[in-house]
Coordinates of C-alpha atoms in Angstrom, one line a residue:
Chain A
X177 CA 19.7 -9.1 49.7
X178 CA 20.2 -8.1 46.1
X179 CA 19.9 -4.4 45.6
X180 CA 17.7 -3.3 42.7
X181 CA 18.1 -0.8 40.1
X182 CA 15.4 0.8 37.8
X183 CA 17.0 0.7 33.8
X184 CA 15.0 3.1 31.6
X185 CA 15.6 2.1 28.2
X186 CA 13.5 5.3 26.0
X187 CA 13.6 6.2 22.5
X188 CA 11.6 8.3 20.2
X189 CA 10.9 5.4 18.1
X190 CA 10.6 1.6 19.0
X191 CA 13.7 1.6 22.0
X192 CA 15.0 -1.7 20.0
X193 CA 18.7 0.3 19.8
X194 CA 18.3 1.6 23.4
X195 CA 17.0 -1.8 25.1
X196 CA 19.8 -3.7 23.2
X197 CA 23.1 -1.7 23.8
X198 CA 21.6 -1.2 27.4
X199 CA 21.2 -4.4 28.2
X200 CA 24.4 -5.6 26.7
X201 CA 25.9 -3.0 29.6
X202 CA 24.4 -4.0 32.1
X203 CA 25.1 -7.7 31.5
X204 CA 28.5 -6.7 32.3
X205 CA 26.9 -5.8 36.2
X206 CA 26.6 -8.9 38.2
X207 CA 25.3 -8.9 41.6
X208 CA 22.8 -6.4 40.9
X209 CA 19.0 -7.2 40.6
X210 CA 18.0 -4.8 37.0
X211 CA 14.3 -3.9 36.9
X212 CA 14.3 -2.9 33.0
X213 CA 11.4 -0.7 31.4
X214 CA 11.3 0.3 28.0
X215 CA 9.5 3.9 26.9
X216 CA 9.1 4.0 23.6
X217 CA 7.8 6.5 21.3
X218 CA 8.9 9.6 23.6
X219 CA 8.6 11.9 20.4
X220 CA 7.2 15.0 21.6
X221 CA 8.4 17.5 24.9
X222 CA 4.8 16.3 26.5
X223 CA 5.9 12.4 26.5
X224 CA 9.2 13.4 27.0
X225 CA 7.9 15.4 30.4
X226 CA 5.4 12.4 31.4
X227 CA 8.7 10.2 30.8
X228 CA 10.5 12.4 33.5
X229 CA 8.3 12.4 35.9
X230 CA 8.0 8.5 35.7
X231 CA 11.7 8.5 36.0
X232 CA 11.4 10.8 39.0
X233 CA 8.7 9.0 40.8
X234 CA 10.7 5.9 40.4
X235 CA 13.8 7.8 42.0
X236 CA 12.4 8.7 45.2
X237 CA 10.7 5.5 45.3
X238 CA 13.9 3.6 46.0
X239 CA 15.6 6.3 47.2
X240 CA 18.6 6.0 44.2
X241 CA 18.8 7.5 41.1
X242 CA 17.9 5.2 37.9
X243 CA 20.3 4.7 34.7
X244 CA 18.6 5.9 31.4
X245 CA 19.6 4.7 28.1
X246 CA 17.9 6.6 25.6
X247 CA 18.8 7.1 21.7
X248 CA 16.9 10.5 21.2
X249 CA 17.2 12.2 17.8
X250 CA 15.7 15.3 19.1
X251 CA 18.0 18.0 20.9
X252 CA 15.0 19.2 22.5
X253 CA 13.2 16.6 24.0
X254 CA 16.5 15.3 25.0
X255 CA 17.1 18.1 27.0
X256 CA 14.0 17.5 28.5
X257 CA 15.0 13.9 29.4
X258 CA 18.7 15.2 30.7
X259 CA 16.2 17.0 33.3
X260 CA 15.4 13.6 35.0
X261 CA 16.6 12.4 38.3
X262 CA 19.2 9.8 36.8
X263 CA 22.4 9.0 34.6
X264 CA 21.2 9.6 31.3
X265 CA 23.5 8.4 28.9
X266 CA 21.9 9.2 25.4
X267 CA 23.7 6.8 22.6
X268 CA 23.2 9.5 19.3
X269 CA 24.4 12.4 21.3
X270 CA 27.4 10.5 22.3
X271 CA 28.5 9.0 19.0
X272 CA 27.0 11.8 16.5
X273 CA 29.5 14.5 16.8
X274 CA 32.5 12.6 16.4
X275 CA 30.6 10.8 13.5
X276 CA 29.6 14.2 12.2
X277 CA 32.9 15.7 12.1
X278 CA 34.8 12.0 11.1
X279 CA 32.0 12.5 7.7
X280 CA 32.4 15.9 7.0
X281 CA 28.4 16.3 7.3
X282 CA 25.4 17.2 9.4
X283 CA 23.4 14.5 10.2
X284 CA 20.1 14.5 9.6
X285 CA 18.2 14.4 12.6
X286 CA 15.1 12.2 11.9
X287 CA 13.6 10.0 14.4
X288 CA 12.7 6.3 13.4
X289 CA 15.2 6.0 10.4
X290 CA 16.7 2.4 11.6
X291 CA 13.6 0.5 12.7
X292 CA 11.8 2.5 9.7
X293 CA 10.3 0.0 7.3
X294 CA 13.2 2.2 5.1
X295 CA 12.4 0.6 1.9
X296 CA 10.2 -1.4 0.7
X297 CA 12.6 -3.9 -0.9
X298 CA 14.0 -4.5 2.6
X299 CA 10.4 -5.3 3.8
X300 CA 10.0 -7.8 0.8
X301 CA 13.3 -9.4 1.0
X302 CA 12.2 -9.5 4.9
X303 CA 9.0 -11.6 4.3
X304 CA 9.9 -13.7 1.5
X305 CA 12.6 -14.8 3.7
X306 CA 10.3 -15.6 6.4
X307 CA 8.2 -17.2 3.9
X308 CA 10.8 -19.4 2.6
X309 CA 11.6 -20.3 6.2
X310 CA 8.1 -21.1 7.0
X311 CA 7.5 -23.3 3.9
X312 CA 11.0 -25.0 4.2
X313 CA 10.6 -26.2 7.4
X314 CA 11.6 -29.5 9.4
X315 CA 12.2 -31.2 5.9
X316 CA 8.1 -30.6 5.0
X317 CA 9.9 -30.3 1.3
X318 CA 12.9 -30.4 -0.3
X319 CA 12.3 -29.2 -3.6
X320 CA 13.3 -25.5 -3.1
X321 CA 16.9 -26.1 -1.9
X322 CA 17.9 -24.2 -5.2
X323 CA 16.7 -21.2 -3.8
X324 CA 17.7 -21.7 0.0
X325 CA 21.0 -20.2 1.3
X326 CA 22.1 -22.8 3.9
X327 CA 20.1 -25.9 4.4
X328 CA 20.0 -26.6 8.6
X329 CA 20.4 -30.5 9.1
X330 CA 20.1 -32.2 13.0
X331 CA 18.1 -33.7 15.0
X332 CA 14.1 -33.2 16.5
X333 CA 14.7 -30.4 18.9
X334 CA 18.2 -29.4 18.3
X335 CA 16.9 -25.3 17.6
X336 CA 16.3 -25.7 13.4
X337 CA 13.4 -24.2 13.2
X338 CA 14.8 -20.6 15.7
X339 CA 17.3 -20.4 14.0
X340 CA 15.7 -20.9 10.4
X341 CA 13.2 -18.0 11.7
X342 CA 16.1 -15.7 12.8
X343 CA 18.0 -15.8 9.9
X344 CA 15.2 -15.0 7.8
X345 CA 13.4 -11.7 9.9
X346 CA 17.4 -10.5 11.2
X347 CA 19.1 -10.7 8.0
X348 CA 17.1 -11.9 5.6
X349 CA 18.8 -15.3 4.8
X350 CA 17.3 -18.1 3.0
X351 CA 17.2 -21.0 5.5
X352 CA 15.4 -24.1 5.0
X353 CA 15.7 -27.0 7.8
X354 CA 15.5 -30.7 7.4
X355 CA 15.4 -33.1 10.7
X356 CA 17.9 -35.9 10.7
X357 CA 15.0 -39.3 11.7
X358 CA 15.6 -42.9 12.7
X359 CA 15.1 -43.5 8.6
X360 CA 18.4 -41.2 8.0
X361 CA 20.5 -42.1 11.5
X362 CA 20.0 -45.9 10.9
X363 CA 21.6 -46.1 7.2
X364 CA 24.3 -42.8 8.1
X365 CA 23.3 -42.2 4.5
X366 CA 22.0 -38.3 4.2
X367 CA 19.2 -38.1 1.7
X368 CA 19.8 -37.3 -2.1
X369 CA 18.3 -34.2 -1.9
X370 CA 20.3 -33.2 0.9
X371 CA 23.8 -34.4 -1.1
X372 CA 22.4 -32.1 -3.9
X373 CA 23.1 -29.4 -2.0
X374 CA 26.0 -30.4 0.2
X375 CA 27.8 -26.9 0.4
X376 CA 24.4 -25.5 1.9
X377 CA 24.2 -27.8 4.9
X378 CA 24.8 -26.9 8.2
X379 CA 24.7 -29.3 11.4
X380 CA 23.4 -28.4 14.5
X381 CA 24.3 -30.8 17.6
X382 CA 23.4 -30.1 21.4
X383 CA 24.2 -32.0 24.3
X384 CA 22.6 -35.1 25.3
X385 CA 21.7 -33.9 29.0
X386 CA 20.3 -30.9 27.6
X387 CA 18.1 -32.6 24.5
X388 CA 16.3 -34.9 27.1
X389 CA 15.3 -31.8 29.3
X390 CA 13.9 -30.1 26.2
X391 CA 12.4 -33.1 24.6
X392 CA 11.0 -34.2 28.2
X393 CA 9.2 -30.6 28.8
X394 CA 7.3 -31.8 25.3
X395 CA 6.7 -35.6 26.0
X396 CA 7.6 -36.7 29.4
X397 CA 8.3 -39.9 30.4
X398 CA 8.6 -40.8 26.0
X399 CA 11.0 -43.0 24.3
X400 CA 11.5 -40.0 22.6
X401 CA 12.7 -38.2 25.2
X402 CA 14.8 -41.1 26.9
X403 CA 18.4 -41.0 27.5
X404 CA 19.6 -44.1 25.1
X405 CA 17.5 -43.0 22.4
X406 CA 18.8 -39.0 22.7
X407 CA 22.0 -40.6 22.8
X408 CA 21.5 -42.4 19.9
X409 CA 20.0 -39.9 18.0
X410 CA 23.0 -37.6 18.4
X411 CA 25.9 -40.0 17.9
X412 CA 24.8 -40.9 14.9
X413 CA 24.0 -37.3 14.0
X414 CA 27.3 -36.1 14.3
X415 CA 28.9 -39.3 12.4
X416 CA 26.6 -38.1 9.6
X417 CA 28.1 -34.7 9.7
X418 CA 31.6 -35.9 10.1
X419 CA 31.3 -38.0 7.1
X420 CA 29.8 -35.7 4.9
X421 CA 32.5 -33.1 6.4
X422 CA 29.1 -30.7 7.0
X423 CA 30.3 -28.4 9.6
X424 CA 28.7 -28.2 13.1
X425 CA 27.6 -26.6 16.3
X426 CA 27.0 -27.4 19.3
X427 CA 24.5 -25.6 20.4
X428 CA 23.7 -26.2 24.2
X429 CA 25.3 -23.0 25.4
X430 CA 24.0 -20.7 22.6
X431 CA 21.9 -18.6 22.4
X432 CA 19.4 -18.3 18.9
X433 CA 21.5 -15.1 17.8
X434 CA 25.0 -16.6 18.6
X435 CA 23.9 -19.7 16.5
X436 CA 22.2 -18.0 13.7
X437 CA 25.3 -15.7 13.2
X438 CA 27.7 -18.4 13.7
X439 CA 25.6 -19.8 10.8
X440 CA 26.2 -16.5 8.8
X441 CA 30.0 -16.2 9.8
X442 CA 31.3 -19.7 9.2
X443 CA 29.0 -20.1 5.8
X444 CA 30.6 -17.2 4.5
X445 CA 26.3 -16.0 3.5
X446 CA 25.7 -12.1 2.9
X447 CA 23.0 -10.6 4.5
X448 CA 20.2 -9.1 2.6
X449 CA 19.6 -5.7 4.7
X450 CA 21.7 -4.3 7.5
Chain B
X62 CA 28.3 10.6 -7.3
X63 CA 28.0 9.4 -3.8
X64 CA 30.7 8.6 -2.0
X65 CA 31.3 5.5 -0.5
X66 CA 32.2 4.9 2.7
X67 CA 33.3 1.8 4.4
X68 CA 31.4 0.7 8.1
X69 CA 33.1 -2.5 10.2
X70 CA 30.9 -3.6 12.9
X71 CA 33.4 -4.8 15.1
X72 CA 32.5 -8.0 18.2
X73 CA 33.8 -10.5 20.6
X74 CA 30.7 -12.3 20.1
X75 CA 27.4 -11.8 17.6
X76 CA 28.3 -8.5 16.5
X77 CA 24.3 -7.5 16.9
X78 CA 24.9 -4.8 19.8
X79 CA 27.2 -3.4 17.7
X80 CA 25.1 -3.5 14.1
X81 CA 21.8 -2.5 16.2
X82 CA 23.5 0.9 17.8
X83 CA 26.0 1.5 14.3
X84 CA 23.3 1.1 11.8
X85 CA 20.8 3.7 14.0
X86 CA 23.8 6.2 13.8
X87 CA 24.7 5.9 10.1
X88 CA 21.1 6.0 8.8
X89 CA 21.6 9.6 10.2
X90 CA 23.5 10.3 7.2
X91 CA 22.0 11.4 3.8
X92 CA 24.2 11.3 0.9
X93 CA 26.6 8.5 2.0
X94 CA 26.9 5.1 0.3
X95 CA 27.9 2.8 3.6
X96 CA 29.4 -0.5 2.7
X97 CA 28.9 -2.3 5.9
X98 CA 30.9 -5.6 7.0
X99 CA 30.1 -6.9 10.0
X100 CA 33.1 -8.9 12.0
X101 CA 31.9 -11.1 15.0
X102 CA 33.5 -13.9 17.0
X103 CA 36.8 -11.0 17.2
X104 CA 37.8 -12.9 20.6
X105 CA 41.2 -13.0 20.7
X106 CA 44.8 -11.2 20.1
X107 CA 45.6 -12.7 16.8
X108 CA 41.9 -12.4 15.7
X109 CA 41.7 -8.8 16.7
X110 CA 45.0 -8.2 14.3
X111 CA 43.8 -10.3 11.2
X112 CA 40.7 -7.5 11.7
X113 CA 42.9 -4.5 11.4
X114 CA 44.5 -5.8 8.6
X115 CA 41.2 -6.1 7.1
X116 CA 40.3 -2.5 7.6
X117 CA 43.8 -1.4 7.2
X118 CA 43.5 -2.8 3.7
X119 CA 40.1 -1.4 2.8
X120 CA 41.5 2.3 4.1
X121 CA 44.3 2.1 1.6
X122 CA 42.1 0.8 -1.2
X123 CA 39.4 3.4 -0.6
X124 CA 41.7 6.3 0.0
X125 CA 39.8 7.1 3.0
X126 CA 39.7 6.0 6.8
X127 CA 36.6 3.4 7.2
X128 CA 34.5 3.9 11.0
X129 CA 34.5 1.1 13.1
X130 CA 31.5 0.2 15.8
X131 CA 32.8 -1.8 18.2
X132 CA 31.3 -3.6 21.2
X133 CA 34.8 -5.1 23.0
X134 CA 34.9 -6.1 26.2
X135 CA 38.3 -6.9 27.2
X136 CA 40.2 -4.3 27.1
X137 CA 43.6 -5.9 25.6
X138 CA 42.0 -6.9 22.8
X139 CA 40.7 -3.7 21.6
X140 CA 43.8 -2.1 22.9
X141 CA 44.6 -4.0 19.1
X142 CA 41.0 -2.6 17.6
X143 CA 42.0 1.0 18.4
X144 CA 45.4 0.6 16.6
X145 CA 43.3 0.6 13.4
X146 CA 43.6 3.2 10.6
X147 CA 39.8 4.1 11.2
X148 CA 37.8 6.0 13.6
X149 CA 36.7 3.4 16.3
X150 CA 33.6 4.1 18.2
X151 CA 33.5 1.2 20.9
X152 CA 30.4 1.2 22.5
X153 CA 31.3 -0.3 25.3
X154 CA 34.3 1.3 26.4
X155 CA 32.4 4.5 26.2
X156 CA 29.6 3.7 28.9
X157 CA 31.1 1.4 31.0
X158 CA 33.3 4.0 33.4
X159 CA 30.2 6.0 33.7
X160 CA 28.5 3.2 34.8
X161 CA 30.8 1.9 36.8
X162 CA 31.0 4.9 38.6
X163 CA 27.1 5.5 39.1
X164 CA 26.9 1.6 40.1
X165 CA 29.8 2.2 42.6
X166 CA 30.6 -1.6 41.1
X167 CA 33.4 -3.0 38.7
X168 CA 32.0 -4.6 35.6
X169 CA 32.6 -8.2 35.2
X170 CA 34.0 -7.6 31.9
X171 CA 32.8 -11.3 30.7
X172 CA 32.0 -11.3 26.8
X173 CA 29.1 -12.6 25.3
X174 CA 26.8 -12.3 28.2
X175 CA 23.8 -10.1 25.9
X176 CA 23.5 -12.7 23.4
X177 CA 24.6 -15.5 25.2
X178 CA 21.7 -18.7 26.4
X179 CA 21.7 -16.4 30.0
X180 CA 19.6 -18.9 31.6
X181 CA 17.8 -21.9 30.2
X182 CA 14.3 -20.3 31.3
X183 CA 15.0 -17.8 28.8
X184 CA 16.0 -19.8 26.2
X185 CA 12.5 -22.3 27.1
X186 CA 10.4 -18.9 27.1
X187 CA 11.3 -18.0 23.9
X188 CA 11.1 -21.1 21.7
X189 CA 7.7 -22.2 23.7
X190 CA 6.6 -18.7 21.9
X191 CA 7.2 -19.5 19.3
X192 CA 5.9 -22.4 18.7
X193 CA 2.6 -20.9 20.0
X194 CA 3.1 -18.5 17.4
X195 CA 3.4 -21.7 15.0
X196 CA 0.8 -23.4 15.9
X197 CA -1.9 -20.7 16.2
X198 CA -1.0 -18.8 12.6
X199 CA -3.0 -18.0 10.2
X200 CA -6.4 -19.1 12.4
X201 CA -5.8 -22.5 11.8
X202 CA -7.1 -22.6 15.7
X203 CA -8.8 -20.6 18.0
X204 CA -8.8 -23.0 21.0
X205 CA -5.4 -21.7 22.5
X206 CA -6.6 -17.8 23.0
X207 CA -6.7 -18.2 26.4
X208 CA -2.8 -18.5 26.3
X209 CA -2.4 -16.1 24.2
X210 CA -1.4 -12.3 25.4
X211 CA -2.5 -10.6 21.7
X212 CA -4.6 -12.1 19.0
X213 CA -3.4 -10.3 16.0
X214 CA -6.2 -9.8 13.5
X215 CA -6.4 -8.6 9.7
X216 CA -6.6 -9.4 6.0
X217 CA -4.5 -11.4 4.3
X218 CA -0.7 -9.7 3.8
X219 CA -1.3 -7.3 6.4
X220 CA 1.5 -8.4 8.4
X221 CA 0.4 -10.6 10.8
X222 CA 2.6 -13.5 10.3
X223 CA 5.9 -11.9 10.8
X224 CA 4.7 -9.2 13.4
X225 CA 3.5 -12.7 15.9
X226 CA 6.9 -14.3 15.3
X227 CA 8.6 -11.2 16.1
X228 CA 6.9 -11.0 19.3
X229 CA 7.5 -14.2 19.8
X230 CA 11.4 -14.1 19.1
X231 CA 11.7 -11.0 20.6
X232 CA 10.0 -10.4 23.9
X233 CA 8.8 -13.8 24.3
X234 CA 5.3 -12.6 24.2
X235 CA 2.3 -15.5 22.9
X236 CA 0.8 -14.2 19.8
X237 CA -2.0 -15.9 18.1
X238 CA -3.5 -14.3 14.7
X239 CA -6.7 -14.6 12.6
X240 CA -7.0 -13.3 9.2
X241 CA -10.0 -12.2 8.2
X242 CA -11.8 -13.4 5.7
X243 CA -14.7 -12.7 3.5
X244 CA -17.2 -14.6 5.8
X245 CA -15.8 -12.5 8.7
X246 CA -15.9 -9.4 6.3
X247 CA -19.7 -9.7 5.1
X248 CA -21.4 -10.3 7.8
X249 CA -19.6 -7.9 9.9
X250 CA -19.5 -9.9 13.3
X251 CA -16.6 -11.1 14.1
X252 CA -16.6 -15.4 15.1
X253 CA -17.2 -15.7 18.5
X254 CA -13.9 -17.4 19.1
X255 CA -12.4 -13.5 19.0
X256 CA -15.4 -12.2 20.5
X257 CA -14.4 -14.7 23.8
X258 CA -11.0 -12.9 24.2
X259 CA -11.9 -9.3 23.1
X260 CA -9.6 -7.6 25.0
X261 CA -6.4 -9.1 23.7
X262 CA -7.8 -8.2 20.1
X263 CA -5.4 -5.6 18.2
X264 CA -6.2 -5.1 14.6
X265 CA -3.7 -4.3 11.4
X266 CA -4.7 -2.5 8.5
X267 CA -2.6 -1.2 5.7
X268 CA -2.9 1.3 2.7
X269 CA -5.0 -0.3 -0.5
X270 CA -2.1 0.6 -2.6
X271 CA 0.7 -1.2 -0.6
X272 CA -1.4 -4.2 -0.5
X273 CA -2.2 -4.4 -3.9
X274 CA 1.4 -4.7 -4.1
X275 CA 2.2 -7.0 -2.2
X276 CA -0.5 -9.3 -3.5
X277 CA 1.0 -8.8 -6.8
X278 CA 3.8 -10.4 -6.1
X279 CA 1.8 -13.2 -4.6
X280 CA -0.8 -13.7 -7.3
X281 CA -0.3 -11.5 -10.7
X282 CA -3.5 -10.5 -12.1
X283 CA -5.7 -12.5 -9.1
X284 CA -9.4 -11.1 -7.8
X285 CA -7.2 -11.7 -4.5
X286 CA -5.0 -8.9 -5.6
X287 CA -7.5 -6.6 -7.3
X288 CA -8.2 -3.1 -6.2
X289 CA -11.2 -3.3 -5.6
X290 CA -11.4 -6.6 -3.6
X291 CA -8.7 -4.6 -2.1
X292 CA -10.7 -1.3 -1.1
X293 CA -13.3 -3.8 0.1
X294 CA -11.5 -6.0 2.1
X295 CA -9.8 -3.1 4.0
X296 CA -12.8 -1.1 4.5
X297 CA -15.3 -4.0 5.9
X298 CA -12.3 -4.8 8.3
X299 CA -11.6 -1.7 9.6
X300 CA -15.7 -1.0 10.0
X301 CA -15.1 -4.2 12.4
X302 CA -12.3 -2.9 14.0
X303 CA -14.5 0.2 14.8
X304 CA -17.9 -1.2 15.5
X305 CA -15.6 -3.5 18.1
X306 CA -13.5 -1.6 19.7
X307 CA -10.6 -3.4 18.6
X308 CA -7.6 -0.8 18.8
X309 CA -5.7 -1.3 15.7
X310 CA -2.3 0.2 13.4
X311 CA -1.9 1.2 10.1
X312 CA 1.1 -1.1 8.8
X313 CA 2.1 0.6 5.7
X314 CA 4.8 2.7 6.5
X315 CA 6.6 0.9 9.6
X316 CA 9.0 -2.1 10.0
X317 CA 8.1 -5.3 11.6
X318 CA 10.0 -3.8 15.1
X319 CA 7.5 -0.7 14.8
X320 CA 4.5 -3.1 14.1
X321 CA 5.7 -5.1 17.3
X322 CA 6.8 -2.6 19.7
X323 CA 3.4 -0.5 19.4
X324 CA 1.4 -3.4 19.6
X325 CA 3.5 -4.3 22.8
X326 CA 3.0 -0.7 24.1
X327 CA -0.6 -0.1 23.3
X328 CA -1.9 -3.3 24.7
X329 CA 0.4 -2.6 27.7
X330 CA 2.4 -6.4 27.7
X331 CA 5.3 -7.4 29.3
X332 CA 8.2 -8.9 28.1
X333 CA 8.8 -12.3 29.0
X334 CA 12.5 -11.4 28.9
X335 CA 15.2 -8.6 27.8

């Protein structure tokens, strides 16, 4: 039997920071069964105290102590939360002193400054982006790869549109996607409007076994969704990309974020907002 | 003049643990001008030493030692990191003795495993969200509610859009929104469609001002965009919100994570995955 172990992810803001450094630890824990809850917006003593006792409750429930990972701007409802039943290991407190004394300067304390909406450029640049995503999509139009950062190119179900999305709302990156079709695959000619732009493409390619099961869960039992034309499909992709020397991925074992900033790191694109 | 200070965020895989917990700390910090360069895919020896260099370079040209956020997990590799003329804050090597310790277990030390596919469920649960986000935008249906877990509701630019496909992304969660429009607004009875799934109603509103603003950009000079279509399309909707019980968030000053995470927390859903 797997033995399980309550993960408190709490924050005084949206427990984004907490959840994802926490979960990237415990990752690292096989063999473990992780029962993760997130508290978010603990920003006062009283939530902070209704937190503990939630924490406490859990404790004596199953009869070990739960991990914490908090990020808590607040000395004082930290304290509060040290009070729990558990390892607490609190991200700011760790990191702000030496960060603090490293800067010469007092930090400033306020909750919510990361996940704020910070400025209202970054929330523009944020939704045009997503905008551009949304209107570029699966090859809908072509007419605004002027504008577009990288232009993703591959075949139906191959993660274009994901990947399109999370460029746009993580990092604010242009992305528009076009889907490689028997019309393009046939003549292994890319599209002139695709060649106008040839140092924005990007390929993405995904393994055959993998494209079937996805394509299947859509339309079983489909010509679309059969092993020869899958096959096909991708072959033919990827001599497209190799003569047009688009770069690739493979993207079977990725996950959205590892392709997205794969994208970003071998396209050499800046982000808009950190 | 504000001093500029150079931030590396340091990975053997997406760098996005790293960014996430590095950007919450330095947002701490008033007065500071951070340049930050994010450096993923840092998976091996010579890797790791081509990233020093980097940083070794930009401490010489800026006169002053940059700060490094690291997320590293094999240890050899940021043996290298830590050889840096920088203050390195690894993340990882930070929490995972305590947790070791508190797990009585040794960590797997495997890279990649936060961001990585994980399991194919995952991956299925997230992109079938989103596509129900896709395909249930905007209102242009309402027969899917009964899928959905939230029905997001509003005006026009209130942030429905990017908040559903943030759930989506994020947590997996199905979000369906409706934007509400002047037949909706005049009457002051919302269609039956929302009235048939009441309880997974959750309004957004915003400040007249901000969306003036935004519908500026949209459509200079518009009726869309005027104030006082504006004042009106705001007040009728939250008067619905009210007369219907619909629990709903001023938008105006939070980020798309604090739009999602309180939606997430006030209607009480789970996440289809961490």
């Amino acid at each position: 039997m797997t033995v399980q172990r309550t993960v408190f992810f709490v924050s005084d803001r949206t427990g984004i920071t907490a959840e994802t450094l926490g979960h990237s630890l415990i990752t690292q824990f096989d063999g473990l069964n992780f029962r993760q809850v997130t508290l978010p917006f603990i920003s006062s003593i009283d939530k902070a105290k209704a937190a503990v006792d939630r924490i406490n409750h859990t404790a004596r429930e199953e009869g070990v102590r739960p991990v914490v990972f908090s990020t808590m701007v607040d000395d004082g409802i930290l304290a509060v939360l040290n009070e729990a039943d558990a390892l607490v290991l609190d991200f700011f407190a760790t990191f702000i002193g030496p960060l603090e004394q490293e800067l010469s300067l007092k930090s400033s304390h306020t909750a919510g400054k990361a996940h704020g909406v910070g400025n209202e450029a970054v929330y523009t640049a944020r939704i045009d982006a997503m905008n551009f995503a949304l209107a570029n999509d699966d090859g809908v139009t072509t007419r605004n790869y002027g504008q577009a950062d990288v232009v993703l190119v591959g075949v139906s179900r191959s993660g274009k549109t994901p990947t399109s999305l999370y460029l746009a709302l993580q990092f604010g990156v242009y992305a528009a996607n076009y889907p490689l079709t028997e019309e393009e695959l046939g003549t292994e000619i890319l599209p002139q409007a695709l060649l106008d732009h040839r140092d924005k493409l990007y390929g993405l390619s995904i393994d055959p076994v993998r494209l079937r099961q996805i394509r299947s869960e859509r339309r079983p039992d489909s010509r679309y969704a059969s092993e020869q034309q899958v096959r096909y499909e991708l072959k033919e992709a990827e001599t497209l990309f190799m003569k047009y020397g688009v770069p690739f991925l493979n993207t079977t074992h990725s996950s959205i974020e590892e392709i997205a900033t794969t994208v970003l790191d071998q396209k050499g694109l800046a982000r808009r907002f950190y």
